[in-house]
XYZ file of N, CA and C in Angstrom:
660
model
N 66.430 168.810 114.007
C 67.693 168.561 113.303
C 67.463 167.534 112.207
N 68.075 167.747 111.050
C 67.850 166.855 109.915
C 69.163 166.550 109.205
N 69.365 165.254 108.938
C 70.512 164.774 108.181
C 70.018 164.330 106.813
N 70.634 164.835 105.761
C 70.276 164.450 104.393
C 71.388 163.583 103.824
N 70.996 162.472 103.214
C 71.933 161.516 102.629
C 71.782 161.556 101.107
N 72.869 161.806 100.405
C 72.870 161.796 98.936
C 73.654 160.581 98.473
N 72.963 159.678 97.785
C 73.586 158.450 97.291
C 73.572 158.455 95.768
N 74.750 158.242 95.166
C 74.850 158.264 93.709
C 74.982 156.867 93.124
N 74.576 155.847 93.861
C 74.612 154.493 93.313
C 73.682 154.337 92.123
N 74.076 153.495 91.181
C 73.299 153.340 89.945
C 72.503 152.048 89.895
N 72.882 151.054 90.657
C 72.191 149.770 90.601
C 71.146 149.692 91.705
N 70.323 148.645 91.623
C 69.326 148.412 92.665
C 69.204 146.905 92.894
N 69.629 146.410 94.082
C 70.176 147.161 95.217
C 71.577 147.685 94.927
N 71.983 148.668 95.712
C 73.241 149.360 95.469
C 74.138 149.284 96.692
N 75.392 148.892 96.487
C 76.342 148.894 97.601
C 76.607 150.319 98.080
N 76.522 151.286 97.166
C 76.713 152.683 97.551
C 75.600 153.129 98.490
N 74.358 152.747 98.179
C 73.237 153.098 99.062
C 73.375 152.381 100.411
N 73.777 151.121 100.389
C 73.978 150.389 101.634
C 75.035 151.074 102.490
N 76.101 151.508 101.858
C 77.171 152.198 102.567
C 76.661 153.519 103.153
N 75.885 154.260 102.370
C 75.310 155.519 102.854
C 74.408 155.279 104.055
N 73.625 154.206 104.015
C 72.743 153.880 105.136
C 73.555 153.575 106.402
N 74.678 152.895 106.251
C 75.507 152.586 107.417
C 76.116 153.856 108.006
N 76.516 154.787 107.172
C 77.040 156.054 107.672
C 75.955 156.837 108.411
N 74.742 156.822 107.868
C 73.631 157.513 108.533
C 73.318 156.865 109.875
N 73.298 155.537 109.915
C 73.013 154.829 111.171
C 74.070 155.148 112.227
N 75.338 155.240 111.810
C 76.406 155.562 112.750
C 76.243 156.974 113.309
N 75.747 157.883 112.482
C 75.495 159.256 112.947
C 74.365 159.288 113.959
N 73.293 158.551 113.665
C 72.109 158.574 114.528
C 72.348 157.889 115.865
N 73.440 157.165 116.004
C 73.775 156.588 117.302
C 74.183 157.661 118.308
N 74.529 158.842 117.804
C 75.041 159.899 118.673
C 74.138 161.121 118.758
N 73.115 161.204 117.922
C 72.264 162.384 117.923
C 70.869 162.001 117.459
N 69.869 162.677 118.012
C 68.488 162.444 117.586
C 68.195 163.367 116.406
N 67.909 162.785 115.249
C 67.691 163.593 114.052
C 66.815 162.838 113.067
N 66.109 163.573 112.239
C 65.396 162.979 111.118
C 66.348 162.811 109.955
N 66.059 161.864 109.081
C 66.920 161.637 107.911
C 66.089 161.631 106.635
N 66.714 162.037 105.568
C 66.110 161.978 104.236
C 67.169 161.484 103.266
N 66.815 160.495 102.460
C 67.748 159.925 101.493
C 67.363 160.392 100.096
N 68.338 160.897 99.370
C 68.147 161.317 97.983
C 68.903 160.348 97.093
N 68.170 159.571 96.315
C 68.765 158.628 95.356
C 68.921 159.346 94.017
N 70.149 159.661 93.645
C 70.362 160.409 92.405
C 69.978 159.598 91.179
N 70.014 158.280 91.273
C 69.615 157.438 90.137
C 68.181 157.755 89.710
N 67.338 158.069 90.676
C 65.934 158.366 90.377
C 65.736 159.772 89.818
N 66.779 160.607 89.924
C 66.676 161.993 89.465
C 67.521 162.270 88.225
N 68.075 161.227 87.610
C 69.013 161.422 86.499
C 68.385 162.212 85.354
N 67.166 161.875 84.998
C 66.504 162.574 83.887
C 66.249 164.032 84.237
N 65.770 164.281 85.455
C 65.499 165.659 85.879
C 66.779 166.494 85.928
N 67.889 165.878 86.340
C 69.159 166.602 86.373
C 69.565 167.024 84.965
N 69.427 166.116 84.001
C 69.749 166.442 82.606
C 68.836 167.545 82.080
N 67.546 167.478 82.411
C 66.606 168.506 81.959
C 66.977 169.876 82.520
N 67.405 169.899 83.783
C 67.772 171.171 84.397
C 68.951 171.810 83.667
N 69.926 171.000 83.252
C 71.063 171.540 82.518
C 70.636 172.149 81.186
N 69.639 171.547 80.562
C 69.198 172.013 79.248
C 68.258 173.208 79.352
N 67.316 173.170 80.298
C 66.287 174.204 80.386
C 66.611 175.320 81.368
N 67.447 175.003 82.364
C 67.740 175.986 83.393
C 66.722 176.017 84.513
N 65.722 175.125 84.447
C 64.681 175.079 85.473
C 64.580 173.658 86.029
N 64.647 173.496 87.352
C 64.573 172.148 87.915
C 63.138 171.648 87.984
N 62.867 170.417 87.534
C 61.559 169.816 87.764
C 61.286 169.699 89.263
N 60.040 169.433 89.598
C 59.607 169.506 90.995
C 60.411 168.584 91.910
N 60.633 167.337 91.510
C 61.346 166.403 92.381
C 62.782 166.847 92.610
N 63.423 167.327 91.557
C 64.799 167.791 91.695
C 64.862 169.047 92.557
N 63.917 169.954 92.370
C 63.887 171.169 93.189
C 63.741 170.822 94.663
N 62.906 169.826 94.964
C 62.726 169.406 96.358
C 64.014 168.834 96.920
N 64.750 168.075 96.098
C 66.013 167.500 96.555
C 67.050 168.588 96.815
N 67.129 169.561 95.931
C 68.077 170.661 96.118
C 67.729 171.466 97.367
N 66.431 171.682 97.598
C 66.011 172.406 98.796
C 66.337 171.621 100.063
N 66.189 170.296 99.993
C 66.480 169.465 101.160
C 67.956 169.544 101.526
N 68.826 169.528 100.539
C 70.260 169.643 100.802
C 70.579 171.002 101.412
N 69.964 172.058 100.877
C 70.230 173.401 101.381
C 69.764 173.565 102.827
N 68.670 172.889 103.193
C 68.104 173.052 104.534
C 68.671 172.084 105.563
N 69.491 171.136 105.142
C 69.991 170.101 106.054
C 70.929 170.684 107.098
N 70.912 170.076 108.283
C 71.875 170.435 109.315
C 73.200 169.718 109.095
N 73.153 168.592 108.425
C 74.356 167.839 108.101
C 74.103 167.022 106.852
N 75.155 166.753 106.093
C 75.024 166.071 104.811
C 75.966 164.877 104.755
N 75.449 163.760 104.242
C 76.255 162.587 103.931
C 76.225 162.415 102.424
N 77.375 162.457 101.781
C 77.461 162.375 100.321
C 78.327 161.186 99.941
N 77.721 160.232 99.211
C 78.420 158.983 98.882
C 78.308 158.722 97.386
N 79.428 158.370 96.781
C 79.461 158.114 95.343
C 80.240 156.841 95.035
N 79.872 156.128 93.980
C 80.768 155.082 93.477
C 81.930 155.733 92.741
N 83.019 155.000 92.601
C 84.191 155.531 91.902
C 84.155 155.066 90.455
N 84.223 156.029 89.550
C 84.311 155.747 88.118
C 85.562 156.424 87.581
N 86.434 155.650 86.925
C 87.644 156.204 86.312
C 88.456 157.033 87.298
N 88.556 156.546 88.538
C 89.392 157.191 89.531
C 88.814 158.427 90.182
N 87.514 158.699 89.977
C 86.924 159.889 90.562
C 85.447 159.638 90.865
N 84.749 160.684 91.321
C 83.320 160.558 91.577
C 82.571 160.345 90.268
N 81.350 159.841 90.359
C 80.573 159.572 89.160
C 80.093 160.882 88.532
N 79.802 160.842 87.241
C 79.281 162.022 86.555
C 77.943 162.464 87.114
N 77.110 161.513 87.507
C 75.806 161.852 88.077
C 75.975 162.602 89.397
N 76.892 162.138 90.219
C 77.175 162.798 91.499
C 77.628 164.236 91.268
N 78.594 164.427 90.372
C 79.111 165.769 90.086
C 78.031 166.657 89.484
N 77.201 166.106 88.610
C 76.150 166.897 87.975
C 75.166 167.431 89.004
N 74.810 166.599 89.974
C 73.875 167.050 90.998
C 74.462 168.211 91.792
N 75.701 168.087 92.228
C 76.283 169.154 93.030
C 76.669 170.366 92.193
N 76.753 170.211 90.877
C 76.913 171.377 90.016
C 75.661 172.254 90.032
N 74.527 171.677 90.377
C 73.265 172.414 90.389
C 72.963 173.054 91.743
N 73.756 172.726 92.751
C 73.548 173.296 94.078
C 73.880 174.783 94.059
N 73.047 175.590 94.678
C 73.339 177.017 94.798
C 74.702 177.219 95.452
N 75.447 178.185 94.988
C 76.838 178.355 95.415
C 76.978 178.622 96.908
N 75.914 179.097 97.566
C 75.999 179.378 98.996
C 75.292 178.343 99.860
N 74.697 177.314 99.248
C 73.876 176.367 100.008
C 74.673 175.536 100.995
N 75.925 175.249 100.681
C 76.719 174.371 101.539
C 77.704 175.122 102.431
N 77.683 176.429 102.399
C 78.642 177.199 103.187
C 78.526 176.861 104.670
N 79.603 176.360 105.243
C 79.637 176.028 106.659
C 78.873 174.785 107.057
N 78.308 174.063 106.107
C 77.511 172.875 106.423
C 78.431 171.675 106.599
N 78.310 170.919 107.708
C 79.153 169.736 107.879
C 78.788 168.640 106.890
N 79.799 168.105 106.228
C 79.594 167.092 105.193
C 80.492 165.898 105.470
N 79.881 164.727 105.521
C 80.609 163.467 105.658
C 80.734 162.851 104.270
N 81.959 162.581 103.841
C 82.213 162.064 102.499
C 82.423 160.557 102.534
N 81.834 159.876 101.565
C 82.026 158.446 101.432
C 82.113 158.048 99.978
N 82.803 156.946 99.716
C 82.926 156.446 98.342
C 83.067 154.933 98.377
N 82.594 154.289 97.326
C 82.724 152.841 97.179
C 83.432 152.531 95.876
N 84.188 151.446 95.877
C 84.901 151.058 94.669
C 85.260 149.588 94.696
N 85.690 149.085 93.556
C 85.990 147.668 93.447
C 87.358 147.277 93.945
N 88.233 148.261 94.158
C 89.597 147.955 94.569
C 90.120 149.023 95.513
N 91.036 148.646 96.367
C 91.630 149.596 97.320
C 92.494 150.642 96.628
N 92.829 150.438 95.370
C 93.667 151.407 94.655
C 93.005 152.777 94.560
N 91.675 152.825 94.706
C 90.964 154.100 94.599
C 90.718 154.744 95.960
N 91.375 154.265 97.011
C 91.037 154.710 98.361
C 91.281 156.195 98.606
N 92.144 156.824 97.819
C 92.424 158.246 98.007
C 91.474 159.149 97.235
N 90.450 158.573 96.608
C 89.504 159.395 95.861
C 88.809 160.401 96.763
N 88.597 160.045 98.034
C 87.932 160.983 98.941
C 88.785 162.228 99.175
N 90.110 162.068 99.118
C 90.997 163.202 99.385
C 91.353 163.972 98.115
N 91.496 163.261 96.992
C 91.954 163.903 95.757
C 90.824 164.437 94.899
N 89.601 163.952 95.095
C 88.483 164.385 94.260
C 87.340 164.972 95.097
N 86.854 164.211 96.065
C 85.688 164.658 96.818
C 85.984 165.851 97.728
N 87.052 165.762 98.487
C 87.339 166.848 99.429
C 87.560 168.187 98.714
N 88.339 168.248 97.624
C 88.475 169.536 96.928
C 87.148 170.077 96.403
N 86.265 169.201 95.935
C 84.965 169.652 95.423
C 84.173 170.358 96.517
N 84.066 169.730 97.687
C 83.246 170.311 98.744
C 83.949 171.465 99.455
N 85.265 171.474 99.425
C 85.979 172.638 99.929
C 85.706 173.845 99.042
N 85.670 173.622 97.742
C 85.328 174.705 96.809
C 83.935 175.255 97.094
N 83.004 174.384 97.491
C 81.640 174.800 97.812
C 81.542 175.380 99.226
N 82.676 175.516 99.904
C 82.781 176.121 101.236
C 82.036 175.325 102.298
N 81.928 174.022 102.090
C 81.340 173.160 103.111
C 82.359 172.898 104.207
N 81.859 172.480 105.361
C 82.730 172.062 106.457
C 82.950 170.562 106.302
N 84.010 170.195 105.603
C 84.277 168.786 105.301
C 84.896 168.121 106.533
N 84.287 167.039 106.985
C 84.740 166.393 108.212
C 86.116 165.752 108.030
N 86.883 165.658 109.105
C 88.235 165.089 108.992
C 88.243 163.659 108.464
N 87.268 162.840 108.889
C 87.251 161.438 108.480
C 86.333 161.247 107.278
N 86.928 160.878 106.145
C 86.166 160.453 104.967
C 86.367 158.947 104.833
N 85.343 158.231 104.391
C 85.394 156.772 104.430
C 85.267 156.196 103.024
N 86.219 155.349 102.687
C 86.191 154.634 101.401
C 86.016 153.149 101.677
N 85.164 152.500 100.903
C 84.924 151.064 101.065
C 85.184 150.348 99.751
N 86.255 149.556 99.709
C 86.506 148.674 98.570
C 85.704 147.388 98.763
N 85.605 146.600 97.721
C 84.820 145.368 97.799
C 85.301 144.459 98.918
N 86.624 144.385 99.113
C 87.147 143.479 100.134
C 87.002 144.024 101.552
N 86.580 145.294 101.700
C 86.446 145.894 103.028
C 85.160 145.490 103.739
N 84.151 145.078 102.986
C 82.869 144.788 103.593
C 83.004 143.640 104.595
N 82.485 143.879 105.796
C 82.583 142.880 106.849
C 83.833 142.986 107.673
N 84.767 143.848 107.281
C 86.020 143.996 108.025
C 85.836 144.957 109.197
N 86.526 144.677 110.279
C 86.415 145.507 111.481
C 86.915 146.923 111.232
N 87.942 147.055 110.414
C 88.494 148.378 110.152
C 87.489 149.309 109.513
N 86.683 148.795 108.580
C 85.668 149.621 107.948
C 84.624 150.051 108.970
N 84.194 149.130 109.812
C 83.206 149.455 110.836
C 83.720 150.547 111.766
N 84.993 150.492 112.098
C 85.570 151.512 112.981
C 85.607 152.874 112.305
N 85.951 152.903 111.010
C 85.990 154.187 110.299
C 84.583 154.769 110.166
N 83.593 153.912 109.910
C 82.210 154.375 109.817
C 81.761 154.963 111.149
N 82.067 154.274 112.239
C 81.669 154.756 113.563
C 82.311 156.103 113.879
N 83.596 156.235 113.555
C 84.293 157.492 113.836
C 83.706 158.634 113.002
N 83.445 158.384 111.727
C 82.894 159.424 110.858
C 81.495 159.831 111.306
N 80.670 158.850 111.696
C 79.330 159.176 112.166
C 79.353 160.028 113.415
N 80.257 159.727 114.332
C 80.379 160.520 115.553
C 80.811 161.951 115.234
N 81.701 162.111 114.260
C 82.129 163.458 113.874
C 80.977 164.266 113.297
N 80.192 163.651 112.422
C 79.070 164.381 111.828
C 78.063 164.778 112.896
N 77.760 163.874 113.823
C 76.820 164.191 114.893
C 77.312 165.373 115.712
N 78.613 165.399 115.988
C 79.171 166.468 116.808
C 79.113 167.813 116.105
N 79.415 167.838 114.820
C 79.445 169.114 114.110
C 78.065 169.576 113.657
N 77.140 168.630 113.445
C 75.810 169.007 112.968
C 74.886 169.424 114.090
N 75.123 168.934 115.311
C 74.246 169.260 116.435
C 74.353 170.743 116.756
N 73.229 171.416 116.986
C 73.276 172.843 117.343
C 74.102 173.056 118.593
N 74.978 174.035 118.549
C 75.831 174.322 119.705
C 74.998 174.913 120.823
N 75.300 174.516 122.032
C 74.602 175.060 123.187
C 74.964 176.535 123.344
N 73.961 177.359 123.618
C 74.188 178.783 123.819
C 74.523 179.017 125.279
N 75.701 179.481 125.593
C 76.077 179.653 127.005
C 75.279 180.765 127.650
N 74.947 180.582 128.911
C 74.248 181.607 129.663
C 75.225 182.665 130.127
N 74.708 183.749 130.741
C 75.601 184.812 131.210
C 76.520 184.304 132.307
N 77.768 184.646 132.210
C 78.743 184.187 133.201
C 78.609 184.999 134.474
N 78.715 184.320 135.603
C 78.637 185.015 136.882
C 79.912 185.794 137.121
N 79.785 186.985 137.667
C 80.952 187.814 137.950
C 81.743 187.204 139.093
N 83.046 187.020 138.951
C 83.848 186.435 140.036
C 83.978 187.397 141.193
N 84.096 186.840 142.410
C 84.356 187.703 143.550
C 85.814 188.133 143.540
N 86.184 189.012 144.460
C 87.521 189.591 144.443
C 88.592 188.531 144.610
N 88.372 187.577 145.555
C 89.371 186.550 145.801
C 89.574 185.675 144.575
N 88.465 185.319 143.904
C 88.567 184.484 142.706
C 89.281 185.223 141.595
N 88.931 186.499 141.410
C 89.564 187.288 140.357
C 91.056 187.400 140.583
N 91.448 187.548 141.819
C 92.877 187.651 142.101
C 93.587 186.343 141.852
N 92.890 185.226 142.147
C 93.528 183.925 142.016
C 93.809 183.561 140.575
N 92.975 184.044 139.626
C 93.155 183.640 138.231
C 94.131 184.548 137.496
N 94.705 185.516 138.198
C 95.735 186.394 137.626
C 95.317 186.958 136.287
N 94.293 187.817 136.236
C 93.857 188.401 134.965
C 94.920 189.300 134.369
N 94.725 189.657 133.119
C 95.690 190.500 132.433
C 95.036 191.812 132.016
N 95.847 192.839 131.942
C 95.377 194.132 131.481
C 95.249 194.106 129.965
N 94.644 195.149 129.362
C 94.544 195.180 127.900
C 95.879 195.084 127.184
N 96.969 195.455 127.858
C 98.286 195.362 127.224
C 98.932 194.008 127.422
N 98.279 193.139 128.213
C 98.823 191.813 128.436
C 99.565 191.660 129.740
N 99.711 192.748 130.513
C 100.440 192.663 131.780
C 99.611 191.910 132.813
N 100.290 191.117 133.659
C 99.593 190.428 134.732
C 99.121 191.450 135.750
N 97.885 191.318 136.203
C 97.325 192.287 137.135
C 96.844 191.603 138.391
N 96.607 192.382 139.409
C 96.031 191.903 140.651
C 94.815 192.760 140.951
N 93.986 192.331 141.888
C 92.748 193.024 142.187
C 92.851 193.733 143.519
N 92.519 194.978 143.517
C 92.410 195.728 144.755
C 90.939 196.069 144.953
N 90.325 195.730 146.093
C 88.905 195.968 146.274
C 88.518 197.415 146.064
N 89.415 198.351 146.349
C 89.064 199.759 146.234
C 89.303 200.297 144.836
N 90.411 199.908 144.240
C 90.810 200.523 142.974
C 90.574 199.646 141.755
N 90.181 198.406 141.926
C 90.000 197.523 140.788
C 91.319 196.914 140.364
N 91.499 196.693 139.058
C 92.709 196.049 138.561
C 93.872 197.037 138.538
N 94.999 196.613 139.087
C 96.217 197.421 139.025
C 97.354 196.543 138.537
N 98.288 197.125 137.856
C 99.412 196.371 137.326
C 100.403 196.050 138.435
N 100.833 194.792 138.500
C 101.838 194.358 139.465
C 103.113 194.063 138.698
N 104.214 194.701 139.043
C 105.473 194.457 138.314
C 105.848 192.972 138.341
N 106.434 192.524 137.244
C 106.811 191.112 137.141
C 107.820 190.740 138.216
N 108.771 191.643 138.524
C 109.779 191.351 139.525
C 109.142 191.081 140.888
N 108.074 191.821 141.191
C 107.399 191.632 142.471
C 106.719 190.267 142.524
N 106.107 189.868 141.409
C 105.479 188.546 141.352
C 106.524 187.444 141.482
N 107.665 187.631 140.807
C 108.721 186.640 140.842
C 109.297 186.508 142.245
N 109.448 187.638 142.903
C 110.016 187.619 144.264
C 109.097 186.876 145.225
N 107.789 186.961 144.988
C 106.828 186.309 145.876
C 106.908 184.795 145.779
N 107.528 184.287 144.706
C 107.633 182.848 144.515
C 108.874 182.248 145.138
N 109.772 183.081 145.626
C 111.021 182.571 146.179
C 110.763 181.783 147.472
N 111.511 180.685 147.601
C 111.386 179.868 148.813
C 112.173 180.534 149.930
N 111.574 180.788 151.117
C 112.302 181.434 152.199
C 113.499 180.581 152.650
């Protein structure tokens, strides 16, 4: 299992990258997985070249392949002018249209003020919904004043647990054991038409009239 983290922070060190690392750590508390971090700042030139030439340079191609192959994705962007950064959008504009279909994605954003806290719902969520990703219920925004606050830590923990749950391969159930006659009768199975049925050892399922069932419930 592999979790890929996409960070669109522009500075070094970057609060966006720090935030992405905390989201990844919260996920790994619940599932054993490898992680790969993609710093878009390091791919800015290659992203621009791809738009002009139509061919991704080697490093960018590897990053796009990593996102496509991930079991779960963490995508974090700084907020510019009330929305995701241009670099963040440019990278996901290059993603193959089917690469994110059904893939669980944890959304995160950082900004200087709480006024941008709805960016995850008004900008990020519609983008990844358009890409047919499985966008997790909890998206996390961190304003400058949120760092060190208990509320932010709780949201990070909740989001990480959600990603772990949706990204982990579902257990394949084994063949169900056939119930015995007494058990089958006790669970009151239904016929294909929806009628309540009972089990007769000789004849199998037979329809029992509702009035008869109701009468059996009467207190003597």
